[in-house]
Amino acid sequence: MRRALFAITGLAASTTALVVLKGSPGTTQVAQNLPTAQPVNPTGQVVDPSADPAVGPTGAAPKPSVTAGAPSSSPKPTRTTARPSGTKTTAKAPSAPRTTTKPPQSTTRRVTGPPVDTAKGYGYVQVQIVVSGSKIIEATTLALPSGGESDIHSGDVRDTYNGTGGEVVQKQSANLNTVSGATETSIAYKSSLRSAIEQAF
Amino acid sequence: MTHSHTHAAGRRTGTSSRHGGRSAAPVPPQIPARRGPGGRRLLAALLLVGLLASVLPWWLGTPAGSLRTTAATVTAAGRITGLIAGYLLLVQVLMMSRLSVLERWIGGEQLARWHRDIGATLLVAVLSHLSLILVGYADLRNHSILAEVGTLLGDYEDMLSAFVAAGIMLVVGFSSVRAIRRALPYEVWHLLHRSSYLVLLLGYGHQFSHGGQLYRPGPVRTGWIALYLLVVAALLWGRVIAPLAFNMRHRLRVADVVAESPDTVSIYLTGDRLDRLEMLGGQYFRWRFLTPGSWWQSHPFSVSAAANGRWLRLTVKVVGRHTADLRDLDPGTRVWAHGPSGTFTAAHRVRERALLIAGGSGITPIRAMLEELPPGAALIYRARTPADVLLSRELDWLAQERDTSIWYVIGSRDDPGPRQLMSPDGLRQLVPDVARRDVYLCGPPGLVEQSVRALRRAGVPRRQIHLATFEL
């Protein structure tokens, strides 16, 4: 009986450990941003300490997952340092030549949602949106279930939701109609999209 | 040896008859070679590696960063516990496959203990798999949990059978909780436990139609199916083919039934090619007596004499309906045997000399083992009354022949004599080198527990204590 208790404790502990290890933020940020990193601004906005305070708040979304063209570092710590440096450099604000180059990069951002497991075990769905200002202008999928019948369902989902004129762009939210015949994939899509939208705005 | 005339006198009369043991005279001079714990350790290591391998596909197949939402985390935990449960179920069935490799290396008693502990773990794993997946999916879909149960049962193929499988497992698990099991008749419990095979069948489908790691064709799916096939093959081999071969070869039948005491009988068996029967004293078979009343149940009984090439004997205390029927067995009745099994043998000793402690009818395996132990063994035989002492003439003869000291300790557990003797000091006085001996224990649970405590306090290491017990 003592050994059974030991084994059950081991089961609980190892399951928790596995989930925690897999979900630890250190690994997730790097792994997730690397493939999606989009060098919109070659100068690297986040590493620039003299960011214009007027542009800063809009450009610097507080959520960590916004890809801002800094593939060298995880955005989380740099983002937090950007704020104090912004207030510190208010005196420096009139550095005019810089500010003029900023606006175009801060308006278009790519935000990636997490990969979401479909409830039937078909595979993962991961959505990426392109945001301009406060509007979603494009939706793409980085991962969709594949193989066998899944190819057809994934195709339907892609055709319905994705693109510059898909349902995501039309509705500007995650309240999408479920694609018939691809219920699980739609649900996972919406879940990933919802997270991406929460991060973007 | 003539049994026929004593047979009529001894049977059913309820009085003690002649002691059949004289014929055990040809003592095999050879002492079996030791079998180390290597095989058991190897198997245990293999099982552990398998456990890791069963979770590995999840680890490799889950993209980092996919566990950011609660739903995803809970579902992931559900998938892990599901994989573990699926693997443990296979291990559970494998352990009960009666494969001779397992019975020889691990031993039926140890297997039963593992089976119980893993069974408890399996039950917890299945319940957590079920509830975690339910909560995770419900959260993903913004459902209530009840609505999610409806979705799973309605829209998912193979899910209804998976729920039934979980239900069966729950019933089997709880009926095996010691207190509940004692309250149930053995036959009912056994039938319930048999239904576990249904779990294997009913739980199979949903693993492949909805298992995140097994859904897609690939090495993982193939490997999982191969594991299933392997276990089913082991089951077939251990439970059908091997016993069939054994019984075709030896064709055992009852030769005689002899009363040893008012409530104990010895059953002598003969058969073909018994000289080629590989068996060690202290091992047991699962016996099935092919009579109209009892062919359908099998019971484990130790053999009460070492292999002698001519006959087998089991000595059974009458405690239940089945054992009562054994008194009335007719000579010539066919017997289906399954075994031999068990690690309660001279071959599993780790020291040169042994102390044997028997209680009541627990003497039977020890009596058989005495013939194969190195000289210099000591035996303490506990019995409530002088009438409960079994096979005493054989024991006395063996004591002389094999240089064994025997103490008959008669009386209730609370009498001062037995109490003093079964204490650490008493044991040390009787057997001064007890800490350097193997100790073989067989008897009622109370005696075994008390003795183990006393032995441990007398300084006997755990690995030197060998128990013969079917108590789960």
XYZ file of C-alpha atoms in Angstrom:
673
model
C 0.000 0.000 0.000
C 2.857 2.309 0.804
C 4.323 1.662 -2.619
C 0.987 2.378 -4.283
C 0.804 5.760 -2.568
C 4.349 6.415 -3.636
C 3.505 5.538 -7.235
C 0.404 7.714 -7.264
C 2.362 10.648 -5.873
C 4.971 10.040 -8.537
C 2.295 10.050 -11.215
C 0.903 13.388 -10.060
C 4.333 14.941 -9.615
C 5.692 13.845 -12.964
C 2.589 14.940 -14.857
C 2.798 18.358 -13.250
C 6.522 18.543 -13.893
C 6.096 17.689 -17.566
C 3.381 20.280 -18.093
C 5.299 22.949 -16.199
C 8.527 22.229 -18.055
C 6.753 22.366 -21.396
C 4.921 25.536 -20.481
C 7.762 27.404 -18.854
C 7.846 30.917 -20.341
C 11.594 30.949 -20.946
C 11.469 28.361 -23.682
C 8.119 29.327 -25.117
C 8.958 32.901 -26.020
C 12.101 32.081 -27.904
C 10.705 29.099 -29.684
C 7.604 30.939 -30.683
C 9.099 34.164 -31.870
C 11.938 32.815 -33.896
C 9.930 31.561 -36.857
C 7.542 34.511 -36.841
C 10.048 37.271 -36.367
C 9.341 39.819 -39.047
C 12.015 42.434 -39.475
C 9.577 45.252 -40.140
C 12.008 47.749 -38.731
C 15.633 47.012 -39.425
C 16.843 49.553 -36.872
C 15.277 47.581 -34.065
C 12.708 49.572 -32.205
C 12.952 47.862 -28.840
C 16.667 48.322 -28.437
C 16.415 52.015 -29.136
C 16.515 53.826 -25.770
C 15.608 57.191 -27.293
C 12.181 56.081 -28.438
C 9.827 58.964 -28.878
C 7.463 59.033 -25.900
C 4.581 59.991 -28.124
C 5.061 56.937 -30.292
C 6.214 54.671 -27.501
C 2.885 53.747 -25.863
C 1.225 52.786 -29.143
C 4.226 50.977 -30.485
C 5.132 49.258 -27.305
C 2.236 46.958 -26.565
C 2.564 45.604 -23.049
C 2.060 42.005 -24.151
C 5.273 40.097 -24.597
C 4.487 38.253 -27.765
C 4.379 41.155 -30.171
C 7.037 40.588 -32.742
C 8.967 43.721 -33.145
C 11.922 42.766 -35.207
C 14.264 41.901 -32.420
C 15.142 38.302 -33.078
C 18.232 38.584 -30.935
C 16.419 38.844 -27.637
C 13.223 37.885 -25.926
C 11.054 40.980 -25.926
C 9.790 40.664 -22.381
C 12.715 42.145 -20.447
C 13.530 44.784 -23.035
C 9.950 45.934 -23.116
C 9.960 46.696 -19.424
C 13.162 48.664 -19.685
C 11.729 50.662 -22.547
C 9.260 52.367 -20.273
C 11.586 53.915 -17.698
C 13.977 54.903 -20.435
C 11.085 56.568 -22.229
C 10.266 58.767 -19.269
C 13.894 59.477 -18.689
C 14.441 60.653 -22.208
C 11.510 63.074 -22.385
C 14.055 65.847 -22.309
C 15.656 64.327 -25.329
C 12.365 64.192 -27.156
C 13.129 66.752 -29.838
C 15.432 64.361 -31.624
C 13.450 64.945 -34.748
C 15.140 62.773 -37.389
C 14.404 59.622 -35.445
C 10.740 60.207 -34.871
C 10.031 60.637 -38.522
C 11.255 57.140 -39.272
C 9.177 55.541 -36.541
C 5.495 55.812 -37.548
C 5.399 53.337 -40.447
C 6.919 50.521 -38.406
C 4.724 50.941 -35.402
C 1.501 50.751 -37.359
C 1.889 47.242 -38.813
C 2.549 44.423 -36.422
C 2.411 40.696 -36.612
C 0.956 38.960 -33.568
C 1.089 35.215 -33.115
C -1.335 33.188 -31.065
C -0.287 30.026 -29.253
C -0.498 26.633 -30.943
C -3.775 25.084 -29.780
C -4.351 21.347 -29.636
C -7.561 20.231 -31.312
C -9.797 18.378 -28.929
C -9.830 15.228 -31.015
C -6.110 14.950 -31.295
C -5.813 15.846 -34.982
C -2.958 18.234 -34.419
C -2.215 21.854 -33.621
C -3.628 25.105 -34.952
C -1.633 28.316 -34.679
C -2.896 31.645 -35.958
C -0.950 34.768 -36.786
C -2.603 38.129 -37.437
C -1.270 41.275 -39.014
C -2.493 44.365 -37.207
C -2.427 47.849 -38.581
C -3.319 50.460 -36.029
C -6.304 48.946 -34.292
C -7.440 46.816 -37.221
C -6.681 43.274 -38.218
C -5.711 43.422 -41.870
C -4.667 39.833 -42.450
C -4.864 36.406 -40.829
C -2.641 33.425 -41.567
C -2.108 30.032 -40.020
C 1.329 28.807 -39.057
C 0.066 25.332 -38.194
C -2.980 23.307 -39.142
C -3.747 19.599 -38.806
C -2.513 17.668 -41.806
C -2.680 14.187 -43.202
C -5.636 12.219 -44.513
C -9.012 13.836 -44.139
C -7.476 16.611 -42.064
C -6.059 18.153 -45.241
C -9.572 18.793 -46.551
C -10.869 20.214 -43.277
C -7.793 22.353 -42.796
C -8.202 23.647 -46.340
C -11.800 24.647 -45.617
C -10.763 26.434 -42.452
C -7.938 28.229 -44.218
C -10.159 29.348 -47.077
C -12.893 30.614 -44.779
C -10.923 32.447 -42.124
C -7.529 33.396 -43.546
C -6.339 36.069 -45.909
C -6.874 39.779 -46.257
C -10.558 39.310 -47.002
C -11.374 36.291 -44.831
C -13.839 36.096 -42.001
C -11.301 37.216 -39.429
C -10.715 40.488 -41.213
C -14.430 40.973 -41.852
C -15.507 40.341 -38.258
C -12.443 41.844 -36.532
C -12.973 39.396 -33.654
C -12.759 35.765 -32.679
C -16.510 35.266 -32.880
C -16.381 33.361 -36.131
C -18.870 30.952 -37.614
C -17.804 27.340 -37.234
C -16.748 25.776 -40.509
C -19.055 22.839 -41.067
C -17.261 19.515 -41.068
C -14.269 21.017 -39.305
C -15.683 21.772 -35.874
C -12.634 20.881 -33.820
C -10.220 22.729 -36.072
C -12.492 25.807 -36.013
C -12.627 25.762 -32.228
C -8.862 25.510 -31.935
C -8.482 28.263 -34.568
C -10.732 30.591 -32.603
C -8.888 29.822 -29.384
C -5.514 30.684 -30.885
C -6.968 33.776 -32.596
C -8.551 34.980 -29.359
C -5.186 34.865 -27.607
C -3.519 36.696 -30.486
C -6.147 39.453 -30.407
C -5.809 39.787 -26.637
C -2.096 40.261 -27.073
C -2.433 42.762 -29.888
C -4.882 45.167 -28.269
C 3.265 -47.243 -1.217
C -0.253 -48.442 -1.026
C -2.883 -45.864 -0.681
C -5.904 -47.889 -1.495
C -6.532 -49.471 1.872
C -5.839 -46.341 3.853
C -7.868 -44.392 1.397
C -11.183 -45.829 2.541
C -10.258 -45.445 6.157
C -8.897 -41.957 5.876
C -11.417 -40.291 3.702
C -14.405 -38.474 5.058
C -13.980 -40.012 8.470
C -12.557 -36.852 9.831
C -9.968 -38.670 11.888
C -6.295 -38.522 11.368
C -5.012 -41.357 9.261
C -1.586 -42.678 8.471
C 1.023 -40.214 7.441
C 1.645 -40.587 3.802
C 5.075 -39.135 3.855
C 7.275 -42.147 4.268
C 7.219 -42.585 0.561
C 8.916 -39.246 0.174
C 12.019 -41.154 1.142
C 14.126 -40.679 -2.000
C 15.519 -37.331 -0.970
C 17.040 -35.620 -3.980
C 20.604 -35.051 -2.937
C 21.085 -32.083 -5.203
C 20.420 -28.634 -3.840
C 19.112 -26.230 -6.488
C 21.495 -23.563 -7.688
C 20.795 -20.041 -6.522
C 18.816 -17.650 -8.665
C 19.793 -14.078 -8.106
C 17.544 -11.033 -8.319
C 19.033 -10.133 -11.728
C 16.028 -11.239 -13.753
C 13.603 -9.331 -11.587
C 15.673 -6.174 -11.742
C 15.984 -6.427 -15.505
C 12.229 -6.734 -15.915
C 11.547 -3.866 -13.534
C 13.996 -1.683 -15.466
C 12.353 -2.646 -18.761
C 8.942 -1.691 -17.455
C 10.240 1.683 -16.284
C 11.879 2.397 -19.632
C 8.577 1.542 -21.289
C 6.802 4.042 -19.069
C 9.188 6.806 -20.114
C 8.892 5.795 -23.757
C 5.109 5.999 -23.585
C 5.193 9.645 -22.493
C 8.007 10.631 -24.832
C 5.743 11.087 -27.902
C 3.778 13.697 -26.010
C 6.921 15.569 -25.084
C 8.237 15.547 -28.625
C 4.915 16.241 -30.290
C 3.848 19.197 -28.190
C 5.086 22.514 -29.573
C 6.644 24.751 -26.974
C 4.348 27.603 -26.162
C 1.165 25.665 -26.767
C 0.392 25.509 -23.063
C -0.350 29.155 -22.493
C -4.061 28.811 -21.842
C -5.595 26.916 -18.953
C -7.519 24.729 -21.362
C -4.323 23.726 -23.142
C -2.483 22.972 -19.899
C -5.285 20.896 -18.458
C -5.745 19.026 -21.732
C -2.013 18.340 -21.894
C -2.054 16.882 -18.382
C -5.022 14.800 -19.475
C -3.095 13.480 -22.441
C -0.077 12.576 -20.306
C -2.165 10.708 -17.758
C -3.972 9.035 -20.643
C -0.727 7.745 -22.128
C 0.421 6.549 -18.718
C -2.914 4.856 -18.068
C -2.807 3.146 -21.460
C 0.667 1.837 -20.759
C -0.072 0.738 -17.198
C -3.147 -1.146 -18.367
C -0.940 -3.179 -20.683
C 1.549 -3.788 -17.871
C -1.254 -4.929 -15.598
C -2.494 -7.460 -18.118
C 1.039 -8.609 -18.883
C 1.715 -9.269 -15.207
C -1.305 -11.488 -14.991
C -0.482 -13.330 -18.205
C 1.097 -16.198 -16.213
C 4.013 -16.084 -18.581
C 6.531 -18.539 -17.191
C 9.363 -16.031 -17.502
C 7.514 -13.652 -15.195
C 6.458 -16.381 -12.785
C 10.004 -17.656 -12.580
C 11.854 -14.351 -12.328
C 9.448 -12.287 -10.312
C 7.246 -14.928 -8.746
C 3.505 -15.052 -8.389
C 3.484 -13.494 -4.934
C 5.612 -10.541 -5.966
C 3.644 -10.161 -9.192
C 0.437 -10.012 -7.212
C 1.892 -7.284 -5.053
C 3.059 -5.295 -8.078
C -0.296 -5.851 -9.697
C -2.075 -4.384 -6.707
C 0.150 -1.312 -6.456
C 0.117 -0.622 -10.179
C -3.618 -1.256 -10.170
C -4.186 1.527 -7.661
C -1.981 3.835 -9.719
C -3.787 2.866 -12.903
C -7.152 3.669 -11.379
C -5.951 7.112 -10.337
C -4.384 7.685 -13.762
C -7.596 6.767 -15.564
C -9.742 8.948 -13.342
C -7.426 11.921 -13.747
C -7.195 11.369 -17.502
C -10.957 11.372 -17.751
C -11.546 14.412 -15.585
C -8.641 16.483 -16.941
C -9.678 15.896 -20.546
C -13.280 16.748 -19.696
C -12.320 19.988 -17.981
C -9.819 20.904 -20.684
C -12.174 20.297 -23.599
C -15.067 21.995 -21.843
C -12.918 25.049 -21.292
C -11.742 25.066 -24.905
C -15.299 24.986 -26.163
C -16.768 27.211 -23.456
C -19.090 24.409 -22.390
C -20.173 23.206 -19.028
C -18.590 19.884 -18.104
C -21.919 18.102 -18.389
C -22.435 19.474 -21.894
C -18.932 18.291 -22.720
C -19.793 14.765 -21.562
C -22.739 14.953 -23.944
C -20.550 16.102 -26.816
C -18.002 13.386 -26.206
C -20.614 10.657 -25.985
C -22.619 11.948 -28.914
C -20.127 13.205 -31.471
C -17.012 11.185 -30.774
C -16.642 7.688 -32.089
C -15.371 5.025 -29.657
C -16.048 7.335 -26.743
C -19.060 5.500 -25.390
C -17.028 2.307 -25.098
C -14.193 4.257 -23.492
C -16.573 5.525 -20.817
C -17.856 1.991 -20.257
C -14.250 0.811 -19.947
C -13.568 3.464 -17.323
C -16.703 2.398 -15.459
C -15.636 -1.237 -15.426
C -12.203 -0.249 -14.237
C -13.740 1.726 -11.412
C -15.824 -1.256 -10.304
C -12.858 -3.623 -10.567
C -10.639 -1.183 -8.701
C -12.994 -0.598 -5.834
C -13.939 -4.258 -5.510
C -10.254 -4.926 -4.979
C -9.909 -2.549 -2.070
C -8.972 -4.952 0.669
C -11.926 -4.315 2.962
C -14.468 -4.590 0.160
C -12.793 -7.610 -1.311
C -12.985 -9.503 1.958
C -16.705 -8.865 2.110
C -17.251 -10.320 -1.354
C -17.347 -14.034 -2.109
C -14.195 -14.987 -3.969
C -16.156 -16.149 -6.999
C -17.924 -12.788 -7.379
C -14.726 -10.865 -6.993
C -12.995 -13.105 -9.471
C -15.722 -12.705 -12.062
C -15.609 -8.921 -11.635
C -11.881 -8.982 -12.033
C -12.140 -11.070 -15.166
C -14.145 -8.289 -16.784
C -10.912 -6.272 -16.861
C -10.222 -7.912 -20.201
C -13.164 -5.928 -21.507
C -11.342 -2.758 -20.507
C -8.505 -3.759 -22.797
C -10.983 -4.195 -25.639
C -13.312 -1.248 -25.004
C -10.566 1.219 -24.208
C -8.614 0.344 -27.335
C -10.519 2.347 -29.955
C -10.531 5.813 -28.428
C -6.771 5.840 -27.992
C -6.325 5.785 -31.733
C -9.285 7.835 -32.901
C -8.667 10.699 -30.465
C -5.246 10.218 -28.945
C -3.212 13.284 -29.846
C -0.100 11.148 -30.134
C -1.659 8.073 -31.698
C -4.131 9.567 -34.157
C -1.683 10.021 -36.994
C -0.064 7.010 -38.680
C 3.590 6.821 -37.816
C 6.091 5.013 -35.620
C 4.327 5.948 -32.394
C 0.997 4.556 -33.509
C 2.637 1.443 -34.921
C 4.626 0.929 -31.740
C 1.548 1.280 -29.564
C -0.336 -1.273 -31.638
C 2.683 -3.579 -31.497
C 2.663 -3.283 -27.702
C -0.975 -4.329 -27.666
C -0.272 -7.308 -29.903
C 2.662 -8.296 -27.724
C 0.546 -8.297 -24.588
C -2.240 -10.258 -26.243
C 0.329 -12.765 -27.490
C 1.787 -13.078 -23.976
C -1.708 -13.605 -22.632
C -2.443 -16.315 -25.161
C 0.851 -18.018 -24.564
C 0.806 -17.846 -20.791
C -2.843 -18.643 -20.249
C -3.707 -20.975 -23.115
C -0.843 -22.462 -25.080
C 1.706 -23.144 -22.336
C -0.796 -24.773 -19.927
C -2.252 -26.776 -22.777
C 1.189 -28.123 -23.607
C 1.928 -28.841 -19.945
C -1.271 -30.742 -19.337
C -1.058 -32.674 -22.588
C 2.415 -33.777 -21.605
C 1.761 -34.748 -18.006
C -1.947 -35.666 -17.949
C -2.276 -35.399 -14.184
C -4.991 -37.305 -12.350
C -5.950 -37.942 -8.758
C -4.416 -41.092 -7.314
C -5.629 -40.837 -3.768
C -7.055 -38.519 -1.135
C -5.816 -38.968 2.411
C -6.916 -37.206 5.564
C -4.007 -35.704 7.454
C -6.033 -34.192 10.269
C -9.732 -33.564 10.912
C -9.723 -30.612 8.530
C -6.798 -31.267 6.200
C -6.445 -33.604 3.256
C -3.525 -34.620 1.085
C -4.231 -35.235 -2.566
C -1.809 -37.475 -4.395
C -1.529 -37.055 -8.150
C 0.076 -39.188 -10.786
C 0.676 -38.489 -14.437
C 2.921 -39.055 -17.400
C 6.556 -38.084 -17.673
C 6.681 -36.646 -14.176
C 10.429 -37.188 -14.156
C 10.644 -34.340 -16.621
C 8.567 -31.994 -14.531
C 10.744 -29.093 -13.473
C 9.574 -27.989 -10.084
C 11.144 -26.708 -6.897
C 9.930 -27.401 -3.386
C 7.871 -24.460 -2.145
C 6.383 -23.653 -5.526
C 2.697 -23.857 -6.242
C 0.387 -24.693 -9.096
C -3.025 -23.348 -9.859
C -5.208 -26.420 -9.735
C -8.410 -27.103 -11.528
C -10.102 -30.381 -10.627
C -12.175 -31.511 -13.555
C -15.325 -32.563 -11.727
C -18.803 -31.302 -12.630
C -18.910 -29.078 -9.544
C -15.537 -27.429 -9.594
C -13.947 -27.558 -13.042
C -14.589 -23.861 -13.567
C -12.547 -22.574 -10.671
C -8.837 -22.785 -10.158
C -7.067 -22.375 -6.845
C -3.418 -22.017 -5.976
C -2.026 -24.666 -3.640
C 1.573 -25.411 -2.823
C 2.984 -28.789 -3.541
C 3.774 -30.469 -0.220
C 6.585 -32.746 -1.386
C 9.566 -32.026 -3.601
C 9.644 -33.421 -7.125
C 10.314 -37.134 -7.014
C 9.550 -38.135 -10.578
C 6.614 -40.364 -9.650
C 3.883 -38.414 -7.952
C 2.849 -34.984 -6.778
C 1.087 -34.154 -3.570
C -0.800 -31.156 -2.342
C -2.024 -30.770 1.193
C -5.049 -28.569 1.658
C -6.862 -27.216 4.654
C -10.624 -27.304 4.303
C -11.848 -23.740 4.662
C -14.434 -23.104 1.969
C -16.928 -24.869 -0.194
C -14.405 -25.628 -2.865
C -11.863 -27.146 -0.508
C -14.615 -29.159 1.162
C -15.413 -30.719 -2.211
C -11.790 -31.794 -2.483
C -12.360 -34.441 0.201
C -14.712 -36.244 -2.134
C -12.449 -36.413 -5.170
C -12.490 -39.824 -6.792
C -9.242 -41.448 -7.875
C -8.797 -41.034 -11.597
C -10.257 -37.524 -11.691
C -8.361 -35.477 -14.246
C -6.573 -32.428 -12.947
C -5.648 -29.351 -14.923
C -2.560 -27.746 -13.453
C -1.001 -24.429 -14.218
C 2.507 -23.758 -13.063
C 4.829 -24.265 -11.351
C 5.163 -20.788 -10.003
C 6.677 -18.908 -7.129
C 9.965 -17.739 -5.722
C 9.472 -19.280 -2.277
C 12.137 -21.881 -2.938
C 15.576 -22.986 -1.846
C 16.905 -21.527 -5.094
C 16.037 -18.011 -3.951
C 18.117 -18.165 -0.783
C 20.795 -15.552 -0.332
C 22.538 -17.173 2.664
C 23.907 -20.606 3.370
C 21.489 -21.576 6.117
C 17.821 -21.037 6.612
C 15.235 -20.623 9.321
C 11.729 -21.708 8.381
C 8.660 -20.541 10.245
C 5.397 -22.299 9.498
C 1.959 -21.686 10.926
C -0.760 -24.336 10.682
C -1.238 -25.532 7.116
C 1.517 -23.145 6.040
C 3.816 -26.106 6.605
C 3.059 -27.528 3.148
C 5.501 -25.529 0.972
C 8.074 -25.604 3.745
C 7.809 -29.363 4.012
C 8.593 -29.608 0.289
C 11.432 -27.121 0.535
C 13.102 -28.902 3.434
C 14.174 -31.623 1.028
C 16.137 -29.146 -1.045
C 17.670 -26.827 1.522
C 21.291 -27.241 2.506
C 21.718 -29.156 5.779
C 21.578 -27.183 8.980
C 18.208 -25.551 8.528
C 15.941 -24.801 11.469
C 12.160 -25.022 11.529
C 9.719 -23.437 13.931
C 6.282 -24.931 13.499
C 3.460 -23.025 15.143
C 0.146 -24.779 15.653
C -2.809 -24.028 17.850
C -3.319 -27.570 19.145
C -1.354 -30.807 18.772
C -4.041 -32.013 16.348
C -3.229 -29.146 14.013
C 0.309 -30.376 13.486
C 0.477 -31.810 9.974
C 2.911 -34.244 8.417
C 4.817 -34.550 11.696
C 6.186 -38.007 10.977
C 7.672 -36.844 7.679
C 9.105 -33.799 9.367
C 10.762 -35.850 12.076
C 12.217 -38.116 9.470
C 13.492 -35.196 7.411
C 14.974 -33.633 10.535
C 17.121 -36.671 10.998
C 17.969 -37.141 7.352
C 18.733 -33.502 6.531
C 20.245 -32.389 9.809
C 17.394 -29.988 10.546
C 16.307 -28.787 13.963
C 12.551 -28.601 14.454
C 10.642 -26.905 17.250
C 6.953 -27.530 17.536
C 5.421 -24.545 19.257
C 1.889 -25.381 20.297
C -0.606 -22.983 21.768
C -2.541 -19.830 21.136
C -0.756 -16.692 20.041
C -1.334 -15.135 23.456
C 0.004 -18.014 25.521
C 3.197 -17.051 27.320
C 5.317 -19.747 25.691
C 4.695 -18.881 22.027
C 4.737 -15.206 22.852
C 8.152 -15.364 24.435
C 9.486 -17.497 21.617
C 8.181 -15.326 18.776
C 9.862 -12.223 20.200
C 13.236 -10.933 18.953
C 14.986 -12.248 22.045
C 13.221 -15.589 21.883
C 14.218 -16.046 18.249
C 17.812 -15.097 18.967
C 17.953 -17.544 21.861
C 16.599 -20.356 19.731
C 18.630 -19.566 16.614
C 21.643 -17.471 17.626
C 22.711 -16.790 14.029
C 19.209 -15.806 12.880
C 20.438 -12.523 11.389
C 22.692 -14.438 9.025
C 19.998 -16.817 7.793
C 17.341 -16.733 5.138
C 13.964 -16.809 6.802
C 11.066 -18.469 5.017
C 7.642 -17.636 6.404
C 4.347 -19.243 5.575
C 1.223 -19.121 7.666
C -1.811 -17.062 8.598
C -1.383 -13.281 8.074
C -1.312 -12.546 11.814
C 1.595 -14.880 12.428
C 3.466 -13.647 9.368
C 3.131 -10.000 10.379
C 4.159 -10.666 13.957
C 7.125 -12.749 12.866
C 8.353 -10.218 10.319
C 8.297 -7.524 12.993
C 10.197 -9.711 15.431
C 12.698 -10.779 12.775
C 13.394 -7.239 11.670
C 14.043 -6.273 15.252
C 16.279 -9.282 15.657
C 18.388 -7.820 12.841
C 17.336 -9.902 9.836
C 17.681 -7.805 6.635
C 14.555 -7.507 4.560
C 15.993 -9.267 1.536
C 16.606 -12.383 3.631
C 12.924 -12.674 4.536
C 10.874 -14.715 2.080
C 7.099 -14.765 2.297
C 4.651 -17.152 0.729
C 1.374 -15.361 0.661
C -1.509 -15.027 -1.707
C -3.004 -12.258 0.328
C -3.417 -9.294 -1.988
